Amino acid sequence: MILIKLAISSLYNRRASALLTLFTIAISVMLLLSIERVRVDAKSSFSNTISGTDLIVGARTGDIQLLLSSVFRIGHANNGVSWQSYQYIKQQRGVKWTIPLSLGDSHKGQAVLGTSDDYFTHYQYAKKQSLSFSQGQPFRHLNEVVLGAQVAENLGYSLGDSIVISHGMGNTSFHHHDDNPFTVVGILNATGTPVDKTLHIPLAAIEQIHATNHTEHEHVHEQLTDLIGEPKQITAFLIGFDSPLYTLQVRRNINQFKDEALLAIMPGVTLRELWEMLTIVEKILLMFSMVVVLVSLLGMLTSLLASLNQRRRELAILRSVGARPWHLFALISIESLLTTFLGCLAGCGLFYLLMSLAAGYLQSHAGITITIAMLSGYELMLIGAIMAAGFIVGLIPATRAYFYSLSDGMSIKI
């Protein structure tokens, strides 16, 4: 107990350098915990880019290709799903809801998605969070469009603005549907998912803007009164079931569908497979955080060694009043352990402060839902490893102090 009090007093007397070392450790702990929490929650959020959807159905390609084209709007599907097949599968036992998706058009490089109003009711992201509107409402007429948050922000659109859809994906398009302008009636809240970069229009409007002549255009406009119509084909569709028990059975039936070559994937499983391809990113993040911790511990070692040379007379005086060599060893070890402990404690506080401040931003801009909860077992293990490393680092100056002699400390060197 006396050594602990003495160590505290010693640190207080050298509070400037001690606080600097403590702050360095605190920052490193904060970064390590933050990177680890963001890594874990990023993986969880990535797996929940689309949530609450049991199956994604499209033309037979590859699992990841179908996921990228239908959810992330990356690449394009070579084939689509016939409307007849969609209607047949939609009526199967256990199917609770379906959301048709039609892609292939764009607006200033942003994807245009033709869908039904069920999209705004059943589409979910993160941990089963539903879409919500920051302004306006879902489309109610053929010439209305709902914008993702990032589209509205980047292009400066607001309710009532008129926009023109272009044929084809990407920034370059050789055909604009100028005769079918759309009016912005809704802007979604930010989700941090591809929804933010998407323009949503009624599925029937896709057929309307692709009508080949004026007569066909008028005919389509008269026929499509339910905003869905009967297109020849769609890109893909989402399925939700009354019970998860139907998922595997219906998936097998779709993959063996004789009338058309279709593929049904479970988005959660495929998202995890896709994340496994990005494990190198996790390793790099963890490596960076470990380097930061190592640098801070080396900084503490440098500080202790530098102060030790200045404290040789102090340690010699302690020896002269009865302190044994192991007392000096214990004193320096306790100081390093206290500094590491207080640094870890301050780092945890900074970690929770940072996560509280950054949670909203990461959710809206990166789609990462941060879990602000008690430290996990793995995170506590990291803290324990830092404490152990701090103690080991402190053994180096403690060992040097152990071998300092009374005459070395009291003698005058010229």
Coordinates of C-alpha atoms in Angstrom, one line a residue, residues 6-411:
L6 CA 4.5 6.5 -3.3
A7 CA 3.9 5.7 -6.9
I8 CA 0.9 8.0 -7.1
S9 CA 2.8 10.8 -5.5
S10 CA 5.7 10.2 -7.9
L11 CA 3.4 10.3 -10.9
Y12 CA 1.8 13.5 -9.5
N13 CA 5.1 15.2 -9.2
R14 CA 5.9 14.3 -12.8
R15 CA 2.3 15.0 -13.9
A16 CA 3.2 16.8 -17.1
S17 CA 5.1 13.8 -18.7
A18 CA 2.8 11.3 -17.0
L19 CA -0.3 13.0 -18.4
L20 CA 1.3 13.1 -21.9
T21 CA 2.0 9.3 -21.7
L22 CA -1.4 8.6 -20.3
F23 CA -3.1 10.6 -23.1
T24 CA -1.1 8.7 -25.7
I25 CA -2.2 5.4 -24.3
A26 CA -5.8 6.6 -24.1
I27 CA -5.8 7.7 -27.7
S28 CA -4.4 4.3 -28.8
V29 CA -7.0 2.4 -26.7
M30 CA -9.8 4.6 -28.1
L31 CA -8.6 3.9 -31.7
L32 CA -8.2 0.2 -31.1
L33 CA -11.7 -0.2 -29.5
S34 CA -13.2 2.0 -32.1
I35 CA -11.7 0.1 -35.0
E36 CA -12.7 -3.2 -33.5
R37 CA -16.3 -2.0 -32.8
V38 CA -16.7 -0.5 -36.3
R39 CA -15.2 -3.6 -37.8
V40 CA -17.7 -5.9 -36.0
D41 CA -20.7 -3.6 -36.6
A42 CA -19.7 -3.0 -40.2
K43 CA -19.7 -6.7 -40.8
S44 CA -23.1 -6.9 -39.1
S45 CA -24.5 -3.9 -41.0
F46 CA -23.1 -5.2 -44.3
S47 CA -24.9 -8.5 -43.7
N48 CA -28.1 -6.5 -43.1
T49 CA -27.8 -4.2 -46.1
I50 CA -31.1 -5.8 -47.0
S51 CA -33.0 -7.1 -44.0
G52 CA -36.3 -9.0 -43.6
T53 CA -36.1 -10.4 -47.1
D54 CA -36.1 -14.1 -47.3
L55 CA -35.2 -14.6 -51.0
I56 CA -34.0 -12.6 -54.0
V57 CA -35.1 -14.2 -57.3
G58 CA -33.6 -13.3 -60.7
A59 CA -32.3 -14.9 -63.9
R60 CA -29.9 -17.8 -63.4
T61 CA -26.4 -16.3 -63.0
G62 CA -24.2 -16.4 -59.9
D63 CA -25.3 -15.8 -56.3
I64 CA -23.0 -12.8 -55.8
Q65 CA -23.7 -11.4 -59.3
L66 CA -27.5 -11.4 -58.6
L67 CA -26.9 -9.8 -55.2
L68 CA -24.7 -7.1 -56.6
S69 CA -27.1 -6.2 -59.5
S70 CA -30.3 -6.3 -57.5
V71 CA -29.3 -4.8 -54.2
F72 CA -26.1 -2.8 -54.8
R73 CA -26.9 -1.7 -58.4
I74 CA -23.5 -2.9 -59.5
G75 CA -23.3 -4.5 -62.9
H76 CA -26.4 -5.6 -64.7
A77 CA -28.4 -8.7 -65.3
N78 CA -28.0 -10.3 -68.7
N79 CA -31.5 -11.7 -68.5
G80 CA -34.7 -10.9 -66.6
V81 CA -37.6 -12.7 -65.0
S82 CA -40.8 -13.1 -67.1
W83 CA -43.9 -11.5 -65.7
Q84 CA -45.7 -14.8 -65.9
S85 CA -43.1 -16.5 -63.8
Y86 CA -43.2 -13.7 -61.3
Q87 CA -47.0 -14.0 -61.0
Y88 CA -46.8 -17.8 -60.6
I89 CA -44.2 -17.7 -57.8
K90 CA -46.0 -14.8 -56.1
Q91 CA -49.0 -17.0 -55.7
Q92 CA -47.1 -19.9 -54.1
R93 CA -48.0 -21.1 -50.6
G94 CA -46.4 -19.2 -47.8
V95 CA -45.5 -16.1 -49.8
K96 CA -46.4 -13.1 -47.7
W97 CA -45.2 -10.3 -50.0
T98 CA -43.2 -9.7 -53.1
I99 CA -41.4 -6.6 -54.5
P100 CA -40.7 -6.5 -58.2
L101 CA -37.5 -4.7 -59.3
S102 CA -36.8 -3.3 -62.7
L103 CA -33.4 -1.8 -63.4
G104 CA -31.7 -0.5 -66.5
D105 CA -32.3 3.2 -66.6
S106 CA -30.5 6.0 -64.8
H107 CA -30.4 9.7 -64.1
K108 CA -27.1 11.5 -64.1
G109 CA -25.3 8.3 -63.2
Q110 CA -27.7 7.3 -60.5
A111 CA -29.7 4.1 -60.8
V112 CA -33.4 4.3 -61.5
L113 CA -35.5 1.5 -60.0
G114 CA -39.0 0.6 -61.1
T115 CA -41.0 -1.0 -58.4
S116 CA -44.3 -1.2 -56.6
D117 CA -45.5 0.7 -53.5
D118 CA -44.9 -2.5 -51.5
Y119 CA -41.2 -1.4 -51.7
F120 CA -41.8 1.4 -49.2
T121 CA -43.8 -1.0 -46.9
H122 CA -41.8 -4.1 -46.8
Y123 CA -38.2 -3.2 -47.8
Q124 CA -36.0 -3.2 -44.7
Y125 CA -32.3 -2.5 -44.0
A126 CA -29.9 -2.8 -41.0
K127 CA -31.7 -4.6 -38.2
K128 CA -35.1 -4.6 -39.8
Q129 CA -35.5 -0.9 -40.0
S130 CA -38.1 0.2 -42.5
L131 CA -37.7 3.0 -45.0
S132 CA -39.0 6.4 -43.9
F133 CA -39.5 9.8 -45.6
S134 CA -37.7 13.0 -44.7
Q135 CA -40.0 14.8 -47.1
G136 CA -43.1 14.0 -49.1
Q137 CA -44.7 10.6 -49.7
P138 CA -44.5 7.5 -51.9
F139 CA -45.5 7.8 -55.6
R140 CA -49.2 7.8 -56.4
H141 CA -49.1 8.5 -60.1
L142 CA -47.0 7.2 -63.1
N143 CA -45.0 10.4 -63.5
E144 CA -43.9 10.6 -59.8
V145 CA -40.5 9.8 -58.4
V146 CA -39.1 9.2 -54.9
L147 CA -35.4 10.0 -54.4
G148 CA -32.9 8.4 -52.1
A149 CA -31.3 10.8 -49.6
Q150 CA -27.9 11.0 -51.4
V151 CA -29.5 11.7 -54.8
A152 CA -31.4 14.6 -53.4
E153 CA -28.4 16.0 -51.6
N154 CA -25.8 15.6 -54.4
L155 CA -28.1 16.8 -57.2
G156 CA -29.8 19.5 -55.1
Y157 CA -33.4 18.3 -55.8
S158 CA -36.4 19.1 -53.7
L159 CA -40.1 18.3 -53.8
G160 CA -41.8 19.5 -57.0
D161 CA -38.7 19.4 -59.2
S162 CA -39.0 17.8 -62.6
I163 CA -36.4 15.3 -63.8
V164 CA -35.8 13.3 -66.9
I165 CA -34.8 9.6 -66.9
S166 CA -32.1 8.3 -69.3
H167 CA -31.9 4.9 -70.9
G168 CA -29.0 2.8 -69.8
M169 CA -26.8 2.8 -66.7
G170 CA -23.8 5.1 -65.9
N171 CA -23.0 8.8 -66.5
T172 CA -23.1 8.5 -70.3
S173 CA -26.5 7.9 -71.9
F174 CA -27.4 8.3 -75.6
H175 CA -31.1 8.5 -75.1
H176 CA -33.1 10.6 -72.7
H177 CA -36.8 10.1 -72.1
D178 CA -37.6 13.8 -72.4
D179 CA -41.2 13.2 -73.3
N180 CA -41.8 11.6 -69.9
P181 CA -40.6 13.9 -67.1
F182 CA -41.1 12.9 -63.5
T183 CA -42.0 15.0 -60.6
V184 CA -40.3 14.6 -57.2
V185 CA -42.9 13.7 -54.6
G186 CA -40.8 12.2 -51.9
I187 CA -37.3 12.1 -50.4
L188 CA -36.2 9.1 -48.2
N189 CA -34.2 9.4 -45.0
A190 CA -30.6 8.4 -45.3
T191 CA -30.0 4.7 -44.8
G192 CA -26.3 4.3 -45.7
T193 CA -27.3 1.6 -48.2
P194 CA -27.7 1.7 -52.1
V195 CA -31.2 3.0 -51.5
D196 CA -29.7 6.4 -50.9
K197 CA -28.3 6.5 -54.5
T198 CA -31.5 5.3 -56.2
L199 CA -34.4 7.0 -57.9
H200 CA -37.7 5.1 -57.4
I201 CA -40.5 5.2 -60.0
P202 CA -43.6 3.1 -60.5
L203 CA -43.0 -0.2 -62.3
A204 CA -45.6 0.7 -64.8
A205 CA -43.7 3.9 -65.7
I206 CA -40.8 1.8 -67.0
E207 CA -43.0 0.4 -69.7
Q208 CA -44.5 3.8 -70.3
I209 CA -41.2 5.5 -71.0
H210 CA -40.0 2.6 -73.2
A211 CA -43.1 2.8 -75.4
T212 CA -41.9 2.9 -79.0
N213 CA -44.4 5.3 -80.4
H214 CA -47.0 7.8 -79.4
T215 CA -50.0 5.4 -80.0
E216 CA -48.4 2.7 -77.9
H217 CA -47.6 5.3 -75.3
E218 CA -51.2 6.4 -75.0
H219 CA -52.3 2.8 -74.9
V220 CA -49.9 2.0 -72.1
H221 CA -51.0 5.0 -70.1
E222 CA -54.6 4.0 -70.4
Q223 CA -53.9 0.4 -69.3
L224 CA -51.6 1.1 -66.4
T225 CA -53.9 2.3 -63.7
D226 CA -52.4 0.4 -60.7
L227 CA -48.8 1.6 -61.1
I228 CA -47.6 -1.9 -61.7
G229 CA -49.2 -3.0 -65.1
E230 CA -48.0 -6.1 -66.9
P231 CA -44.4 -5.7 -68.1
K232 CA -42.9 -8.4 -70.3
Q233 CA -40.2 -9.0 -67.7
I234 CA -38.5 -7.6 -64.6
T235 CA -34.9 -7.7 -63.4
A236 CA -35.5 -9.5 -60.1
F237 CA -37.9 -9.6 -57.2
L238 CA -37.8 -9.9 -53.4
I239 CA -39.9 -12.4 -51.4
G240 CA -40.9 -12.4 -47.8
F241 CA -42.6 -15.5 -46.3
D242 CA -45.2 -16.0 -43.6
S243 CA -42.7 -18.3 -41.9
P244 CA -38.9 -18.9 -42.5
L245 CA -39.8 -22.6 -42.8
Y246 CA -41.0 -22.0 -46.4
T247 CA -37.6 -20.4 -47.5
L248 CA -35.6 -23.5 -48.3
Q249 CA -38.5 -25.3 -49.9
V250 CA -39.5 -22.5 -52.2
R251 CA -35.9 -21.7 -53.0
R252 CA -35.4 -25.3 -54.2
N253 CA -38.5 -25.2 -56.3
I254 CA -37.4 -21.9 -57.9
N255 CA -34.0 -23.2 -58.7
Q256 CA -35.5 -26.3 -60.3
F257 CA -38.2 -24.2 -62.1
K258 CA -38.7 -25.8 -65.5
D259 CA -40.4 -23.0 -67.4
E260 CA -37.5 -20.6 -66.9
A261 CA -33.9 -20.6 -65.7
L262 CA -34.2 -18.8 -62.4
L263 CA -32.0 -18.4 -59.3
A264 CA -33.2 -17.8 -55.8
I265 CA -30.7 -16.7 -53.2
M266 CA -30.9 -16.0 -49.4
P267 CA -29.5 -12.5 -49.2
G268 CA -28.1 -12.9 -45.7
V269 CA -26.0 -15.9 -46.6
T270 CA -24.7 -14.4 -49.9
L271 CA -23.8 -11.1 -48.1
R272 CA -21.7 -13.1 -45.6
E273 CA -20.0 -14.9 -48.5
L274 CA -19.3 -11.5 -50.1
W275 CA -17.9 -10.1 -46.9
E276 CA -15.5 -13.1 -46.6
M277 CA -13.9 -11.9 -49.8
L278 CA -13.1 -8.6 -48.0
T279 CA -11.4 -10.1 -44.9
I280 CA -8.1 -8.5 -46.0
V281 CA -9.7 -5.2 -45.0
E282 CA -10.4 -6.4 -41.5
K283 CA -6.8 -7.6 -41.1
I284 CA -5.4 -4.3 -42.3
L285 CA -7.6 -2.3 -39.8
L286 CA -6.6 -4.6 -37.0
M287 CA -2.9 -4.2 -38.0
F288 CA -3.1 -0.4 -37.9
S289 CA -4.7 -0.4 -34.5
M290 CA -2.1 -2.8 -33.1
V291 CA 0.7 -0.5 -34.5
V292 CA -0.9 2.5 -32.8
V293 CA -0.9 0.6 -29.4
L294 CA 2.7 -0.5 -29.9
V295 CA 3.8 3.1 -30.6
S296 CA 2.0 4.4 -27.5
L297 CA 3.7 1.7 -25.3
L298 CA 7.1 2.5 -26.8
G299 CA 6.3 6.1 -26.0
M300 CA 5.7 5.1 -22.4
L301 CA 8.9 3.1 -22.3
T302 CA 10.9 6.1 -23.6
S303 CA 9.3 8.4 -21.1
L304 CA 10.0 6.1 -18.2
L305 CA 13.6 5.5 -19.2
A306 CA 14.2 9.3 -19.7
S307 CA 12.7 10.1 -16.4
L308 CA 14.7 7.3 -14.7
N309 CA 18.0 9.0 -15.5
Q310 CA 16.7 12.2 -13.9
R311 CA 15.5 10.2 -10.8
R312 CA 18.7 8.4 -10.0
R313 CA 19.3 10.7 -7.0
E314 CA 15.7 10.2 -5.8
L315 CA 16.0 6.5 -6.0
A316 CA 19.4 6.6 -4.2
I317 CA 17.8 8.6 -1.4
L318 CA 15.1 6.0 -1.1
R319 CA 17.8 3.3 -0.8
S320 CA 19.5 5.4 1.9
V321 CA 16.4 5.4 4.1
G322 CA 16.0 1.7 3.9
A323 CA 14.4 0.9 0.6
R324 CA 15.6 -2.4 -0.8
P325 CA 16.3 -3.0 -4.6
W326 CA 13.1 -4.9 -5.0
H327 CA 11.2 -1.9 -3.6
L328 CA 12.6 0.3 -6.4
F329 CA 11.7 -2.5 -8.9
A330 CA 8.1 -2.6 -7.6
L331 CA 7.8 1.2 -7.5
I332 CA 8.7 1.6 -11.2
S333 CA 6.5 -1.4 -12.1
I334 CA 3.5 0.0 -10.3
E335 CA 4.0 3.4 -11.9
S336 CA 3.9 1.9 -15.4
L337 CA 1.0 -0.3 -14.5
L338 CA -0.9 2.7 -13.1
T339 CA -0.2 4.8 -16.1
T340 CA -1.4 2.0 -18.4
F341 CA -4.5 1.4 -16.3
L342 CA -5.5 5.0 -16.2
G343 CA -4.8 5.3 -19.9
C344 CA -7.0 2.4 -20.7
L345 CA -9.7 3.8 -18.5
A346 CA -9.5 7.2 -20.2
G347 CA -9.4 5.4 -23.6
C348 CA -12.7 3.6 -22.8
G349 CA -14.3 6.9 -21.9
L350 CA -13.1 8.5 -25.1
F351 CA -14.3 5.4 -27.1
Y352 CA -17.8 5.7 -25.8
L353 CA -17.9 9.4 -26.4
L354 CA -16.6 9.0 -30.0
M355 CA -19.1 6.2 -30.7
S356 CA -22.0 8.3 -29.3
L357 CA -21.0 11.3 -31.5
A358 CA -20.3 9.2 -34.6
A359 CA -23.2 6.7 -34.5
G360 CA -25.7 8.9 -36.4
Y361 CA -23.1 9.9 -39.1
L362 CA -21.9 6.3 -39.6
Q363 CA -25.5 5.1 -40.0
S364 CA -26.6 7.8 -42.5
H365 CA -23.4 8.0 -44.5
A366 CA -21.8 4.5 -44.3
G367 CA -24.8 2.3 -43.3
I368 CA -23.0 1.1 -40.2
T369 CA -25.3 0.7 -37.2
I370 CA -23.1 1.2 -34.2
T371 CA -24.0 -0.8 -31.1
I372 CA -23.3 1.3 -28.0
A373 CA -23.1 -1.4 -25.3
M374 CA -20.8 -2.8 -22.7
L375 CA -17.4 -4.0 -23.9
S376 CA -17.5 -7.5 -25.4
G377 CA -15.4 -10.3 -24.1
Y378 CA -13.0 -9.9 -27.0
E379 CA -12.7 -6.1 -26.3
L380 CA -12.0 -6.8 -22.7
M381 CA -9.4 -9.3 -23.8
L382 CA -7.7 -6.5 -25.9
I383 CA -7.7 -4.2 -22.8
G384 CA -6.2 -7.0 -20.7
A385 CA -3.5 -7.5 -23.4
I386 CA -2.7 -3.8 -23.4
M387 CA -2.4 -3.9 -19.6
A388 CA -0.1 -6.9 -19.7
A389 CA 2.0 -5.2 -22.4
G390 CA 2.2 -2.0 -20.3
F391 CA 3.4 -4.1 -17.3
I392 CA 6.0 -5.9 -19.4
V393 CA 7.3 -2.6 -20.9
G394 CA 7.5 -1.2 -17.4
L395 CA 9.8 -4.1 -16.3
I396 CA 12.6 -2.7 -18.4
P397 CA 13.1 0.6 -16.5
A398 CA 12.2 -1.3 -13.3
T399 CA 15.0 -3.7 -13.9
R400 CA 17.4 -0.9 -14.5
A401 CA 16.3 0.8 -11.2
Y402 CA 16.9 -2.5 -9.4
F403 CA 20.6 -2.5 -10.3
Y404 CA 21.2 1.2 -9.5
S405 CA 23.5 1.4 -6.5
L406 CA 23.5 3.9 -3.7
S407 CA 26.9 5.3 -4.6
D408 CA 25.9 5.7 -8.3
G409 CA 23.0 7.9 -7.3
M410 CA 24.8 9.9 -4.6
S411 CA 28.1 10.4 -6.4

